[in-house]
Amino acid sequence: MNTKSLLAVYPGSYDPVTNGHIDIIERGRRLFDRLIIAVLHNPGKRPLFSLDERLEILRELYSGDSNITVESFDGLLIDYAVAREANVIVRGIRYVSDFEYEFQMALMNRRLHPQIETLFMLPSESYSYVSSRLVKEVFQFGGSVKGLVPECVERRLQARPPFMNTSR
Ligand code: PNS
């Protein structure tokens, strides 16, 4: 019997987390003993939600789950995964167009540290067109994002200063 405990890291910007991410998290948690949702801290980018907000949202969603942890990381993802002694990096693939970049990233990460596998997972087809970027754009121009993001994200979007949704 294989008693090895499997730890997966699911990295991303999560600006904001969408129901597509949630779908992958729900699938991932069934496969792994532990799942770390790793939020990228990239000081070179100006996200809509600050790192603290992104962590807060994810912790709000997963605070009751003993096998899910929410953390931030900076620098190289693979270094972070090694430091956490993860076995697997999980990435969601929506369409073929995602694959090109993900393929390069996975092979680069493997070159840097061959022991860690990248696992591509498919979200439900109902989320295959959902991205954080489109969610922000739709919201910014007054469109509804209901059903595309968790309710707590929708509430936080609505609570943002009006310059973010001037067409409403
Ligand atoms: O949600 P995203 O923006 O698609 O996530 C991309 C992420 C965070 C997984 C990727 O940008 C990343 O791993 N960044 C950390 C820096 C790094 O390791 N770069 C080299 C990748 S081979």
mmCIF file of C-alpha atoms and ligand atoms in Angstrom:
data_model
loop_
_atom_site.group_PDB
_atom_site.id
_atom_site.type_symbol
_atom_site.label_atom_id
_atom_site.label_comp_id
_atom_site.label_asym_id
_atom_site.label_seq_id
_atom_site.Cartn_x
_atom_site.Cartn_y
_atom_site.Cartn_z
ATOM 1 C CA MET A 1 0.000 0.000 0.000
ATOM 2 C CA ASN A 2 1.302 3.475 -0.876
ATOM 3 C CA THR A 3 1.134 5.592 2.256
ATOM 4 C CA LYS A 4 2.840 8.627 0.768
ATOM 5 C CA SER A 5 0.988 11.814 1.530
ATOM 6 C CA LEU A 6 0.531 13.979 -1.537
ATOM 7 C CA LEU A 7 0.857 17.724 -1.316
ATOM 8 C CA ALA A 8 -0.128 19.918 -4.243
ATOM 9 C CA VAL A 9 0.435 23.607 -4.803
ATOM 10 C CA TYR A 10 -2.139 25.475 -6.871
ATOM 11 C CA PRO A 11 -0.478 28.781 -7.755
ATOM 12 C CA GLY A 12 -1.972 31.851 -9.348
ATOM 13 C CA SER A 13 -2.552 35.573 -9.231
ATOM 14 C CA TYR A 14 -6.170 35.142 -8.071
ATOM 15 C CA ASP A 15 -7.003 38.749 -8.941
ATOM 16 C CA PRO A 16 -9.750 37.849 -8.222
ATOM 17 C CA VAL A 17 -10.434 34.166 -7.624
ATOM 18 C CA THR A 18 -13.123 32.976 -10.052
ATOM 19 C CA ASN A 19 -15.519 30.061 -9.993
ATOM 20 C CA GLY A 20 -13.182 28.416 -12.506
ATOM 21 C CA HIS A 21 -10.424 28.430 -9.856
ATOM 22 C CA ILE A 22 -12.898 27.131 -7.280
ATOM 23 C CA ASP A 23 -13.840 24.292 -9.611
ATOM 24 C CA ILE A 24 -10.171 23.257 -9.922
ATOM 25 C CA ILE A 25 -9.675 23.521 -6.150
ATOM 26 C CA GLU A 26 -12.671 21.238 -5.557
ATOM 27 C CA ARG A 27 -11.293 18.686 -8.022
ATOM 28 C CA GLY A 28 -7.762 18.983 -6.649
ATOM 29 C CA ARG A 29 -8.753 18.458 -3.051
ATOM 30 C CA ARG A 30 -10.244 15.091 -3.961
ATOM 31 C CA LEU A 31 -6.918 13.955 -5.426
ATOM 32 C CA PHE A 32 -4.436 15.250 -2.868
ATOM 33 C CA ASP A 33 -4.018 14.937 0.874
ATOM 34 C CA ARG A 34 -3.197 18.607 1.128
ATOM 35 C CA LEU A 35 -3.597 21.520 -1.221
ATOM 36 C CA ILE A 36 -1.863 24.871 -0.867
ATOM 37 C CA ILE A 37 -3.468 27.742 -2.734
ATOM 38 C CA ALA A 38 -0.420 29.895 -3.427
ATOM 39 C CA VAL A 39 -1.098 33.527 -4.266
ATOM 40 C CA LEU A 40 1.584 35.322 -6.259
ATOM 41 C CA HIS A 41 2.997 38.465 -4.711
ATOM 42 C CA ASN A 42 4.319 40.367 -7.686
ATOM 43 C CA PRO A 43 5.360 43.896 -6.675
ATOM 44 C CA GLY A 44 5.930 44.719 -10.352
ATOM 45 C CA LYS A 45 2.211 44.423 -11.134
ATOM 46 C CA ARG A 46 -0.691 46.561 -9.979
ATOM 47 C CA PRO A 47 -3.477 44.123 -9.137
ATOM 48 C CA LEU A 48 -7.077 45.192 -8.577
ATOM 49 C CA PHE A 49 -7.128 43.391 -5.232
ATOM 50 C CA SER A 50 -4.117 43.817 -2.974
ATOM 51 C CA LEU A 51 -2.236 40.729 -1.880
ATOM 52 C CA ASP A 52 -3.845 40.980 1.557
ATOM 53 C CA GLU A 53 -7.328 41.180 0.028
ATOM 54 C CA ARG A 54 -6.694 38.188 -2.211
ATOM 55 C CA LEU A 55 -5.455 36.155 0.735
ATOM 56 C CA GLU A 56 -8.389 37.297 2.866
ATOM 57 C CA ILE A 57 -10.925 36.261 0.201
ATOM 58 C CA LEU A 58 -9.411 32.804 -0.203
ATOM 59 C CA ARG A 59 -9.118 32.304 3.538
ATOM 60 C CA GLU A 60 -12.750 33.350 3.929
ATOM 61 C CA LEU A 61 -13.682 30.649 1.427
ATOM 62 C CA TYR A 62 -11.473 27.891 2.858
ATOM 63 C CA SER A 63 -11.039 28.713 6.542
ATOM 64 C CA GLY A 64 -12.939 25.583 7.627
ATOM 65 C CA ASP A 65 -10.917 23.182 5.489
ATOM 66 C CA SER A 66 -8.111 21.413 7.267
ATOM 67 C CA ASN A 67 -6.541 20.088 4.041
ATOM 68 C CA ILE A 68 -6.482 23.458 2.269
ATOM 69 C CA THR A 69 -4.004 26.206 3.139
ATOM 70 C CA VAL A 70 -3.791 29.668 1.633
ATOM 71 C CA GLU A 71 -0.367 31.293 1.386
ATOM 72 C CA SER A 72 1.457 33.910 -0.621
ATOM 73 C CA PHE A 73 4.717 33.431 -2.457
ATOM 74 C CA ASP A 74 7.169 35.507 -4.414
ATOM 75 C CA GLY A 75 10.131 34.682 -6.580
ATOM 76 C CA LEU A 76 10.187 31.441 -8.520
ATOM 77 C CA LEU A 77 7.198 29.162 -8.119
ATOM 78 C CA ILE A 78 9.386 26.080 -8.272
ATOM 79 C CA ASP A 79 11.561 27.330 -5.397
ATOM 80 C CA TYR A 80 8.446 27.880 -3.344
ATOM 81 C CA ALA A 81 7.124 24.393 -4.209
ATOM 82 C CA VAL A 82 10.469 22.838 -3.212
ATOM 83 C CA ALA A 83 10.514 24.789 0.058
ATOM 84 C CA ARG A 84 7.040 23.471 0.841
ATOM 85 C CA GLU A 85 8.107 19.927 -0.136
ATOM 86 C CA ALA A 86 5.232 19.729 -2.607
ATOM 87 C CA ASN A 87 4.895 16.778 -4.962
ATOM 88 C CA VAL A 88 2.745 18.449 -7.572
ATOM 89 C CA ILE A 89 1.984 21.843 -9.100
ATOM 90 C CA VAL A 90 -1.598 22.077 -10.323
ATOM 91 C CA ARG A 91 -2.588 24.337 -13.206
ATOM 92 C CA GLY A 92 -5.993 24.679 -14.811
ATOM 93 C CA ILE A 93 -6.263 24.608 -18.585
ATOM 94 C CA ARG A 94 -9.369 26.069 -20.170
ATOM 95 C CA TYR A 95 -8.585 26.002 -23.863
ATOM 96 C CA VAL A 96 -5.813 25.043 -26.257
ATOM 97 C CA SER A 97 -4.714 28.680 -26.099
ATOM 98 C CA ASP A 98 -3.785 28.253 -22.428
ATOM 99 C CA PHE A 99 -1.704 25.245 -23.248
ATOM 100 C CA GLU A 100 1.180 26.937 -25.054
ATOM 101 C CA TYR A 101 2.205 29.080 -22.076
ATOM 102 C CA GLU A 102 1.453 26.389 -19.522
ATOM 103 C CA PHE A 103 3.485 23.859 -21.477
ATOM 104 C CA GLN A 104 6.541 26.154 -21.488
ATOM 105 C CA MET A 105 6.144 26.947 -17.828
ATOM 106 C CA ALA A 106 5.767 23.288 -16.848
ATOM 107 C CA LEU A 107 8.854 22.247 -18.796
ATOM 108 C CA MET A 108 10.905 25.114 -17.391
ATOM 109 C CA ASN A 109 9.822 24.198 -13.880
ATOM 110 C CA ARG A 110 10.689 20.562 -14.559
ATOM 111 C CA ARG A 111 14.122 21.569 -15.823
ATOM 112 C CA LEU A 112 14.682 23.571 -12.644
ATOM 113 C CA HIS A 113 13.433 20.816 -10.384
ATOM 114 C CA PRO A 114 12.598 17.461 -12.038
ATOM 115 C CA GLN A 115 11.090 15.879 -8.913
ATOM 116 C CA ILE A 116 8.006 18.084 -8.945
ATOM 117 C CA GLU A 117 5.324 17.205 -11.486
ATOM 118 C CA THR A 118 2.964 19.706 -13.065
ATOM 119 C CA LEU A 119 -0.565 18.389 -13.364
ATOM 120 C CA PHE A 120 -2.987 20.077 -15.768
ATOM 121 C CA MET A 121 -6.618 19.905 -14.785
ATOM 122 C CA LEU A 122 -9.711 20.874 -16.762
ATOM 123 C CA PRO A 123 -12.414 22.941 -15.111
ATOM 124 C CA SER A 124 -16.057 22.272 -15.857
ATOM 125 C CA GLU A 125 -16.836 23.389 -19.409
ATOM 126 C CA SER A 126 -19.244 25.961 -17.962
ATOM 127 C CA TYR A 127 -16.205 27.893 -16.724
ATOM 128 C CA SER A 128 -13.995 27.386 -19.740
ATOM 129 C CA TYR A 129 -14.395 31.019 -20.821
ATOM 130 C CA VAL A 130 -14.035 32.567 -17.365
ATOM 131 C CA SER A 131 -10.848 34.432 -16.493
ATOM 132 C CA SER A 132 -9.977 36.963 -13.792
ATOM 133 C CA ARG A 133 -9.115 39.475 -16.508
ATOM 134 C CA LEU A 134 -12.524 39.198 -18.220
ATOM 135 C CA VAL A 135 -14.369 39.287 -14.891
ATOM 136 C CA LYS A 136 -12.672 42.602 -14.060
ATOM 137 C CA GLU A 137 -13.385 44.025 -17.493
ATOM 138 C CA VAL A 138 -17.048 42.999 -17.506
ATOM 139 C CA PHE A 139 -17.553 44.415 -14.034
ATOM 140 C CA GLN A 140 -15.718 47.633 -14.842
ATOM 141 C CA PHE A 141 -18.099 48.348 -17.695
ATOM 142 C CA GLY A 142 -21.231 47.559 -15.728
ATOM 143 C CA GLY A 143 -21.849 43.932 -16.710
ATOM 144 C CA SER A 144 -22.987 41.261 -14.279
ATOM 145 C CA VAL A 145 -20.410 38.843 -12.928
ATOM 146 C CA LYS A 146 -22.962 36.816 -10.970
ATOM 147 C CA GLY A 147 -22.151 33.124 -11.100
ATOM 148 C CA LEU A 148 -18.644 33.771 -12.405
ATOM 149 C CA VAL A 149 -17.038 34.548 -9.040
ATOM 150 C CA PRO A 150 -17.858 33.591 -5.443
ATOM 151 C CA GLU A 151 -20.419 35.875 -3.807
ATOM 152 C CA CYS A 152 -17.835 37.379 -1.471
ATOM 153 C CA VAL A 153 -15.827 38.520 -4.508
ATOM 154 C CA GLU A 154 -18.941 40.007 -6.095
ATOM 155 C CA ARG A 155 -19.657 41.920 -2.884
ATOM 156 C CA ARG A 156 -16.094 43.215 -2.716
ATOM 157 C CA LEU A 157 -16.208 44.326 -6.343
ATOM 158 C CA GLN A 158 -19.424 46.218 -5.671
ATOM 159 C CA ALA A 159 -17.925 47.865 -2.602
ATOM 160 C CA ARG A 160 -14.996 49.274 -4.531
ATOM 161 C CA PRO A 161 -14.732 53.016 -5.241
ATOM 162 C CA PRO A 162 -16.915 54.175 -8.176
ATOM 163 C CA PHE A 163 -13.975 54.878 -10.514
ATOM 164 C CA MET A 164 -13.742 51.118 -10.892
ATOM 165 C CA ASN A 165 -17.268 50.864 -12.268
ATOM 166 C CA THR A 166 -17.979 54.262 -13.792
ATOM 167 C CA SER A 167 -20.539 52.988 -16.289
ATOM 168 C CA ARG A 168 -22.905 51.713 -13.602
HETATM 169 O O1 PNS B 1 -2.961 33.075 -12.326
HETATM 170 P P1 PNS B 1 -1.778 33.249 -13.224
HETATM 171 O O2 PNS B 1 -1.424 34.703 -13.335
HETATM 172 O O3 PNS B 1 -1.966 32.574 -14.553
HETATM 173 O O4 PNS B 1 -0.534 32.514 -12.492
HETATM 174 C C1 PNS B 1 0.746 32.549 -13.076
HETATM 175 C C2 PNS B 1 1.812 32.051 -12.082
HETATM 176 C C3 PNS B 1 1.708 32.774 -10.764
HETATM 177 C C4 PNS B 1 1.627 30.565 -11.856
HETATM 178 C C5 PNS B 1 3.198 32.293 -12.757
HETATM 179 O O5 PNS B 1 3.274 33.610 -13.198
HETATM 180 C C6 PNS B 1 4.362 32.014 -11.816
HETATM 181 O O6 PNS B 1 4.663 30.889 -11.509
HETATM 182 N N1 PNS B 1 5.016 33.092 -11.344
HETATM 183 C C7 PNS B 1 6.133 33.008 -10.416
HETATM 184 C C8 PNS B 1 7.452 33.314 -11.112
HETATM 185 C C9 PNS B 1 8.010 32.107 -11.822
HETATM 186 O O7 PNS B 1 8.215 31.047 -11.253
HETATM 187 N N2 PNS B 1 8.254 32.276 -13.141
HETATM 188 C C10 PNS B 1 8.837 31.256 -13.974
HETATM 189 C C11 PNS B 1 7.827 30.255 -14.465
HETATM 190 S S1 PNS B 1 8.621 28.982 -15.387
#
